[in-house]
Each structure stands twice: as C-alpha cells, then as structure tokens.
C-alpha cells in the first residue's frame, strides 16, 4: 500500500500458503477501500478454490470434506459419475463418499477412480465467499475459451452490481459477466498469490511473505517456483 499506483502494477505479492494469501488479500482490499481506490457497493460472490489435490489423492476418502465441490469435467464411468458439479455431503466409514446434486444423492467409491486415465477428469474445490468492489484486482483461476479468458491472468473490476460484473482483461478488452456465469466462480482477489497459482505468470517485481513456521510449505521447490516469477527484483519478508 506504500507503493505508488505505477509500482503496484509492476509488483506481485507471493505467499507460501492459502491462509496467508487470503489474509493478505483481505488486508490489501481494506487498505484500498480506506484510501478511496475502491468504490461502489460490494457484491458478494461464492467462488470455488482448488483444493490442489492430485489424481492419487482423489482416490482416498480422507481427501474429501463435507461442503466441498467435486467437479466431473467429463463422465467418470468407473464410479458412475455424470459430468457436472457435485457437493460432498458425507464421508462414510466404509470409505465411500456421498455426493448431492439437484437434491439427488449418489454414493461413490473413490478407490475405483482410475488414476491413469489420459484425461484430467476430476477437480476438488473448496467454497470461498468474497466481496468485489469497483476497482478490485482479480485473478482468473480457470480459462474460458469462448470468451478468450486465459487462466492465471489478471483483470480489473470496472463495475459490479447485483446483475453483472464488468471487468477489463489483461489485453484491455472489456467484458460483462451476468450473475451466475461460471467464470464468476473461477476467480479470486489478485493482490496476493501462492505458489500453486503463479505457474506461467511473471511480474517485474515481487514481495514474498513466508514464515519459518511453514516448514511444510516453505520448501526449496516452492522457493524455486516463486523466485522465477519476478524478472527484476524479489523482496522476501520473513521472521527468520
């Protein structure tokens, strides 16, 4: 927040974990509201944030939690799952998982999922509520070929209300997404990003926040990923 608007455009904030990213995004958003950089009435969105699971992890019931969303990008025949989104209703003691869609319940055995299928058919997501203001910076978590929205790119909210959200994309095109559009589930605030989100994107400068307590997140592999995302300068903020 101490940076000029021009410096902010050139600078990314990176974190090791999701919790830090959420906290920093909220702090930056509140700071921008306080200085008058964000306007309009906030619009509430319920988004889907990747649980960052591997194909093998999806085969274990311990991976799933009630309230998560399991998305089948195509039909997964070995577990009888049709294409679409299913809410995790319950994880059973026998290793099966109860799913719900449109009021209908289905029980699946995740151990039967074929981890060697040639397509990446399944994705597991956590629900996350956020509020958008006019002027907010967002980050796309998925792509939309029809609208030519690319994954892992930024956009700026021009206007958000109860009917739609209008954004300026990275290529300066302006698009309006009506309430309920799938891409309004596939975004997050874009002030801070973690290592799982930054593949394929770069900024001239970056500020990295990392704690010595995050021994399971602050790995050499994570550091290598983050170090290559800034082309000119990287500043590390840590307690050790």
mmCIF file of C-alpha atoms in Angstrom:
data_model
loop_
_atom_site.group_PDB
_atom_site.id
_atom_site.type_symbol
_atom_site.label_atom_id
_atom_site.label_comp_id
_atom_site.label_asym_id
_atom_site.label_seq_id
_atom_site.Cartn_x
_atom_site.Cartn_y
_atom_site.Cartn_z
ATOM 1 C CA UNK A 1 0.000 0.000 0.000
ATOM 2 C CA UNK A 2 3.009 2.286 0.410
ATOM 3 C CA UNK A 3 3.811 1.857 -3.282
ATOM 4 C CA UNK A 4 2.640 4.276 -5.953
ATOM 5 C CA UNK A 5 -0.116 3.116 -8.344
ATOM 6 C CA UNK A 6 2.522 2.590 -11.028
ATOM 7 C CA UNK A 7 4.681 0.472 -8.702
ATOM 8 C CA UNK A 8 1.658 -1.582 -7.647
ATOM 9 C CA UNK A 9 1.032 -2.526 -11.278
ATOM 10 C CA UNK A 10 4.585 -3.855 -11.533
ATOM 11 C CA UNK A 11 4.638 -5.689 -8.205
ATOM 12 C CA UNK A 12 3.124 -9.015 -7.133
ATOM 13 C CA UNK A 13 2.760 -10.390 -3.599
ATOM 14 C CA UNK A 14 3.570 -14.088 -3.208
ATOM 15 C CA UNK A 15 2.873 -16.351 -0.244
ATOM 16 C CA UNK A 16 3.631 -19.978 0.527
ATOM 17 C CA UNK A 17 0.140 -20.959 1.668
ATOM 18 C CA UNK A 18 -3.533 -20.322 1.042
ATOM 19 C CA UNK A 19 -4.307 -18.945 4.502
ATOM 20 C CA UNK A 20 -1.669 -16.217 4.194
ATOM 21 C CA UNK A 21 -2.890 -15.367 0.703
ATOM 22 C CA UNK A 22 -6.467 -14.948 1.927
ATOM 23 C CA UNK A 23 -5.372 -12.781 4.863
ATOM 24 C CA UNK A 24 -3.153 -10.524 2.744
ATOM 25 C CA UNK A 25 -5.815 -10.155 0.044
ATOM 26 C CA UNK A 26 -8.293 -9.005 2.697
ATOM 27 C CA UNK A 27 -5.808 -6.545 4.222
ATOM 28 C CA UNK A 28 -4.913 -5.014 0.861
ATOM 29 C CA UNK A 29 -8.567 -4.733 -0.131
ATOM 30 C CA UNK A 30 -9.405 -2.987 3.151
ATOM 31 C CA UNK A 31 -6.449 -0.635 2.699
ATOM 32 C CA UNK A 32 -7.524 0.283 -0.825
ATOM 33 C CA UNK A 33 -11.077 0.928 0.402
ATOM 34 C CA UNK A 34 -9.733 3.209 3.126
ATOM 35 C CA UNK A 35 -7.733 5.291 0.659
ATOM 36 C CA UNK A 36 -10.686 5.564 -1.732
ATOM 37 C CA UNK A 37 -9.232 3.444 -4.521
ATOM 38 C CA UNK A 38 -12.249 1.097 -4.481
ATOM 39 C CA UNK A 39 -15.824 2.228 -4.914
ATOM 40 C CA UNK A 40 -19.404 1.111 -5.350
ATOM 41 C CA UNK A 41 -21.403 -1.205 -3.142
ATOM 42 C CA UNK A 42 -19.667 -4.550 -2.524
ATOM 43 C CA UNK A 43 -21.075 -7.534 -4.413
ATOM 44 C CA UNK A 44 -20.963 -10.924 -2.681
ATOM 45 C CA UNK A 45 -19.736 -13.902 -4.703
ATOM 46 C CA UNK A 46 -19.381 -17.569 -3.774
ATOM 47 C CA UNK A 47 -16.329 -18.884 -5.585
ATOM 48 C CA UNK A 48 -14.623 -22.243 -5.992
ATOM 49 C CA UNK A 49 -10.990 -22.504 -4.931
ATOM 50 C CA UNK A 50 -8.973 -25.547 -5.952
ATOM 51 C CA UNK A 51 -8.149 -27.961 -3.129
ATOM 52 C CA UNK A 52 -4.899 -28.694 -5.008
ATOM 53 C CA UNK A 53 -5.295 -32.455 -4.964
ATOM 54 C CA UNK A 54 -3.512 -34.975 -7.148
ATOM 55 C CA UNK A 55 -5.217 -37.779 -9.031
ATOM 56 C CA UNK A 56 -3.932 -40.266 -6.494
ATOM 57 C CA UNK A 57 -5.210 -38.227 -3.548
ATOM 58 C CA UNK A 58 -8.700 -38.190 -5.089
ATOM 59 C CA UNK A 59 -8.779 -41.968 -4.638
ATOM 60 C CA UNK A 60 -8.722 -41.680 -0.812
ATOM 61 C CA UNK A 61 -11.825 -40.780 1.247
ATOM 62 C CA UNK A 62 -9.682 -38.771 3.687
ATOM 63 C CA UNK A 63 -9.161 -36.211 0.899
ATOM 64 C CA UNK A 64 -12.831 -35.187 0.957
ATOM 65 C CA UNK A 65 -14.660 -32.915 3.392
ATOM 66 C CA UNK A 66 -18.312 -32.062 3.722
ATOM 67 C CA UNK A 67 -19.244 -28.955 1.726
ATOM 68 C CA UNK A 68 -16.541 -29.337 -0.897
ATOM 69 C CA UNK A 69 -17.434 -29.475 -4.587
ATOM 70 C CA UNK A 70 -16.318 -32.342 -6.822
ATOM 71 C CA UNK A 71 -16.386 -31.394 -10.489
ATOM 72 C CA UNK A 72 -16.509 -34.020 -13.214
ATOM 73 C CA UNK A 73 -15.295 -32.354 -16.410
ATOM 74 C CA UNK A 74 -16.443 -35.416 -18.343
ATOM 75 C CA UNK A 75 -18.321 -38.533 -17.241
ATOM 76 C CA UNK A 76 -16.297 -40.789 -14.924
ATOM 77 C CA UNK A 77 -17.799 -44.144 -15.800
ATOM 78 C CA UNK A 78 -15.996 -46.373 -13.304
ATOM 79 C CA UNK A 79 -17.732 -44.560 -10.434
ATOM 80 C CA UNK A 80 -20.931 -43.772 -12.351
ATOM 81 C CA UNK A 81 -20.430 -40.022 -12.105
ATOM 82 C CA UNK A 82 -22.040 -37.811 -14.749
ATOM 83 C CA UNK A 83 -20.465 -34.591 -15.930
ATOM 84 C CA UNK A 84 -21.110 -31.599 -13.676
ATOM 85 C CA UNK A 85 -20.647 -30.372 -10.117
ATOM 86 C CA UNK A 86 -21.436 -32.481 -7.055
ATOM 87 C CA UNK A 87 -21.401 -31.342 -3.432
ATOM 88 C CA UNK A 88 -19.717 -33.597 -0.879
ATOM 89 C CA UNK A 89 -22.455 -34.433 1.638
ATOM 90 C CA UNK A 90 -20.738 -37.056 3.777
ATOM 91 C CA UNK A 91 -17.611 -39.193 4.047
ATOM 92 C CA UNK A 92 -18.635 -42.660 5.219
ATOM 93 C CA UNK A 93 -16.729 -45.013 7.483
ATOM 94 C CA UNK A 94 -16.645 -47.704 4.807
ATOM 95 C CA UNK A 95 -14.591 -45.443 2.521
ATOM 96 C CA UNK A 96 -17.395 -44.264 0.263
ATOM 97 C CA UNK A 97 -18.387 -40.635 -0.269
ATOM 98 C CA UNK A 98 -21.961 -39.339 -0.546
ATOM 99 C CA UNK A 99 -22.489 -36.646 -3.196
ATOM 100 C CA UNK A 100 -25.518 -34.427 -3.832
ATOM 101 C CA UNK A 101 -26.688 -32.574 -6.939
ATOM 102 C CA UNK A 102 -30.113 -31.040 -7.569
ATOM 103 C CA UNK A 103 -31.449 -32.772 -4.478
ATOM 104 C CA UNK A 104 -30.349 -36.202 -5.632
ATOM 105 C CA UNK A 105 -27.834 -38.212 -3.599
ATOM 106 C CA UNK A 106 -25.215 -40.522 -5.064
ATOM 107 C CA UNK A 107 -22.633 -42.679 -3.299
ATOM 108 C CA UNK A 108 -19.250 -43.206 -4.936
ATOM 109 C CA UNK A 109 -16.220 -45.305 -4.061
ATOM 110 C CA UNK A 110 -13.178 -43.074 -4.719
ATOM 111 C CA UNK A 111 -10.838 -46.088 -4.659
ATOM 112 C CA UNK A 112 -12.315 -47.100 -8.019
ATOM 113 C CA UNK A 113 -11.172 -43.886 -9.750
ATOM 114 C CA UNK A 114 -8.636 -44.733 -12.463
ATOM 115 C CA UNK A 115 -5.545 -42.574 -11.756
ATOM 116 C CA UNK A 116 -4.023 -43.408 -15.144
ATOM 117 C CA UNK A 117 -6.830 -42.115 -17.354
ATOM 118 C CA UNK A 118 -5.488 -39.947 -20.176
ATOM 119 C CA UNK A 119 -7.766 -37.016 -19.266
ATOM 120 C CA UNK A 120 -7.757 -34.924 -16.097
ATOM 121 C CA UNK A 121 -11.421 -35.603 -15.400
ATOM 122 C CA UNK A 122 -11.958 -34.563 -11.785
ATOM 123 C CA UNK A 123 -11.322 -31.485 -9.699
ATOM 124 C CA UNK A 124 -11.999 -30.920 -5.993
ATOM 125 C CA UNK A 125 -12.819 -27.426 -4.772
ATOM 126 C CA UNK A 126 -13.456 -25.537 -1.546
ATOM 127 C CA UNK A 127 -16.162 -22.885 -1.456
ATOM 128 C CA UNK A 128 -14.956 -19.379 -0.656
ATOM 129 C CA UNK A 129 -17.074 -16.262 -0.186
ATOM 130 C CA UNK A 130 -15.650 -12.899 -1.190
ATOM 131 C CA UNK A 131 -16.823 -9.386 -1.967
ATOM 132 C CA UNK A 132 -15.951 -7.413 -5.087
ATOM 133 C CA UNK A 133 -15.802 -3.637 -5.357
ATOM 134 C CA UNK A 134 -15.410 -1.377 -8.357
ATOM 135 C CA UNK A 135 -11.645 -1.157 -8.900
ATOM 136 C CA UNK A 136 -10.687 -4.515 -7.372
ATOM 137 C CA UNK A 137 -7.942 -6.580 -8.992
ATOM 138 C CA UNK A 138 -8.942 -10.195 -9.626
ATOM 139 C CA UNK A 139 -7.081 -13.297 -10.799
ATOM 140 C CA UNK A 140 -8.656 -15.943 -13.005
ATOM 141 C CA UNK A 141 -8.392 -19.488 -11.613
ATOM 142 C CA UNK A 142 -9.618 -21.103 -14.844
ATOM 143 C CA UNK A 143 -9.997 -20.348 -18.544
ATOM 144 C CA UNK A 144 -12.984 -19.717 -20.804
ATOM 145 C CA UNK A 145 -12.230 -20.478 -24.446
ATOM 146 C CA UNK A 146 -15.405 -18.846 -25.755
ATOM 147 C CA UNK A 147 -14.647 -15.532 -24.043
ATOM 148 C CA UNK A 148 -10.885 -15.939 -24.583
ATOM 149 C CA UNK A 149 -10.174 -15.568 -20.859
ATOM 150 C CA UNK A 150 -6.841 -17.139 -20.003
ATOM 151 C CA UNK A 151 -6.113 -18.932 -16.744
ATOM 152 C CA UNK A 152 -3.626 -17.277 -14.358
ATOM 153 C CA UNK A 153 -4.162 -13.769 -15.720
ATOM 154 C CA UNK A 154 -5.305 -10.580 -14.035
ATOM 155 C CA UNK A 155 -8.368 -8.422 -14.605
ATOM 156 C CA UNK A 156 -9.718 -5.244 -13.039
ATOM 157 C CA UNK A 157 -13.320 -4.833 -11.921
ATOM 158 C CA UNK A 158 -14.862 -1.818 -13.651
ATOM 159 C CA UNK A 159 -18.350 -2.210 -12.230
ATOM 160 C CA UNK A 160 -20.009 -4.795 -10.004
ATOM 161 C CA UNK A 161 -23.680 -4.843 -9.070
ATOM 162 C CA UNK A 162 -26.439 -7.345 -8.383
ATOM 163 C CA UNK A 163 -26.951 -8.117 -12.068
ATOM 164 C CA UNK A 164 -23.449 -8.418 -13.513
ATOM 165 C CA UNK A 165 -19.715 -7.823 -13.161
ATOM 166 C CA UNK A 166 -17.844 -5.861 -15.840
ATOM 167 C CA UNK A 167 -14.079 -6.334 -15.995
ATOM 168 C CA UNK A 168 -11.132 -5.143 -18.049
ATOM 169 C CA UNK A 169 -8.980 -8.111 -19.039
ATOM 170 C CA UNK A 170 -5.198 -8.166 -19.268
ATOM 171 C CA UNK A 171 -5.434 -7.490 -23.016
ATOM 172 C CA UNK A 172 -7.647 -4.446 -22.264
ATOM 173 C CA UNK A 173 -10.849 -5.984 -23.597
ATOM 174 C CA UNK A 174 -13.922 -5.247 -21.509
ATOM 175 C CA UNK A 175 -16.464 -7.986 -20.888
ATOM 176 C CA UNK A 176 -19.607 -8.213 -18.770
ATOM 177 C CA UNK A 177 -20.439 -11.433 -16.936
ATOM 178 C CA UNK A 178 -24.057 -11.789 -15.791
ATOM 179 C CA UNK A 179 -24.822 -13.080 -12.303
ATOM 180 C CA UNK A 180 -24.492 -16.863 -12.288
ATOM 181 C CA UNK A 181 -21.873 -17.021 -15.036
ATOM 182 C CA UNK A 182 -19.453 -19.924 -14.340
ATOM 183 C CA UNK A 183 -16.390 -17.661 -14.519
ATOM 184 C CA UNK A 184 -17.641 -15.701 -11.515
ATOM 185 C CA UNK A 185 -16.927 -18.873 -9.532
ATOM 186 C CA UNK A 186 -13.423 -19.174 -11.004
ATOM 187 C CA UNK A 187 -11.786 -16.049 -9.683
ATOM 188 C CA UNK A 188 -10.156 -14.708 -6.561
ATOM 189 C CA UNK A 189 -8.796 -11.389 -5.375
ATOM 190 C CA UNK A 190 -5.497 -10.866 -7.159
ATOM 191 C CA UNK A 191 -3.428 -8.892 -4.676
ATOM 192 C CA UNK A 192 -1.587 -11.921 -3.272
ATOM 193 C CA UNK A 193 -0.939 -15.294 -4.917
ATOM 194 C CA UNK A 194 0.525 -18.560 -3.662
ATOM 195 C CA UNK A 195 2.897 -20.943 -5.405
ATOM 196 C CA UNK A 196 0.119 -23.113 -6.854
ATOM 197 C CA UNK A 197 -1.339 -20.092 -8.661
ATOM 198 C CA UNK A 198 1.718 -18.466 -10.237
ATOM 199 C CA UNK A 199 2.728 -21.045 -12.824
ATOM 200 C CA UNK A 200 3.060 -19.297 -16.175
ATOM 201 C CA UNK A 201 2.825 -15.704 -14.932
ATOM 202 C CA UNK A 202 5.538 -13.108 -14.232
ATOM 203 C CA UNK A 203 5.823 -9.606 -12.818
ATOM 204 C CA UNK A 204 8.822 -7.258 -12.893
ATOM 205 C CA UNK A 205 8.932 -7.131 -9.080
ATOM 206 C CA UNK A 206 7.565 -9.219 -6.227
ATOM 207 C CA UNK A 207 7.246 -9.239 -2.452
ATOM 208 C CA UNK A 208 7.345 -12.706 -0.924
ATOM 209 C CA UNK A 209 5.816 -13.322 2.510
ATOM 210 C CA UNK A 210 6.948 -16.524 4.179
ATOM 211 C CA UNK A 211 7.169 -17.737 7.777
ATOM 212 C CA UNK A 212 9.749 -20.017 9.370
ATOM 213 C CA UNK A 213 6.835 -21.965 10.872
ATOM 214 C CA UNK A 214 5.621 -23.028 7.419
ATOM 215 C CA UNK A 215 8.051 -25.923 7.168
ATOM 216 C CA UNK A 216 5.651 -27.995 5.073
ATOM 217 C CA UNK A 217 5.084 -25.126 2.619
ATOM 218 C CA UNK A 218 8.402 -23.257 2.584
ATOM 219 C CA UNK A 219 10.242 -25.888 0.573
ATOM 220 C CA UNK A 220 13.080 -25.461 -1.879
ATOM 221 C CA UNK A 221 10.720 -26.408 -4.700
ATOM 222 C CA UNK A 222 8.247 -23.699 -3.690
ATOM 223 C CA UNK A 223 11.052 -21.176 -3.418
ATOM 224 C CA UNK A 224 12.352 -22.063 -6.873
ATOM 225 C CA UNK A 225 8.899 -21.509 -8.370
ATOM 226 C CA UNK A 226 8.435 -18.138 -6.687
ATOM 227 C CA UNK A 227 11.934 -16.905 -7.484
ATOM 228 C CA UNK A 228 11.325 -17.314 -11.214
ATOM 229 C CA UNK A 229 8.102 -15.294 -11.193
ATOM 230 C CA UNK A 230 9.827 -11.898 -10.760
ATOM 231 C CA UNK A 231 12.082 -10.705 -13.575
ATOM 232 C CA UNK A 232 13.778 -7.703 -11.905
ATOM 233 C CA UNK A 233 13.577 -7.814 -8.116
ATOM 234 C CA UNK A 234 12.297 -10.043 -5.313
ATOM 235 C CA UNK A 235 11.962 -8.875 -1.695
ATOM 236 C CA UNK A 236 11.449 -11.515 0.997
ATOM 237 C CA UNK A 237 9.566 -10.696 4.210
ATOM 238 C CA UNK A 238 10.095 -13.292 6.914
ATOM 239 C CA UNK A 239 10.617 -13.800 10.640
ATOM 240 C CA UNK A 240 13.851 -15.760 10.156
#
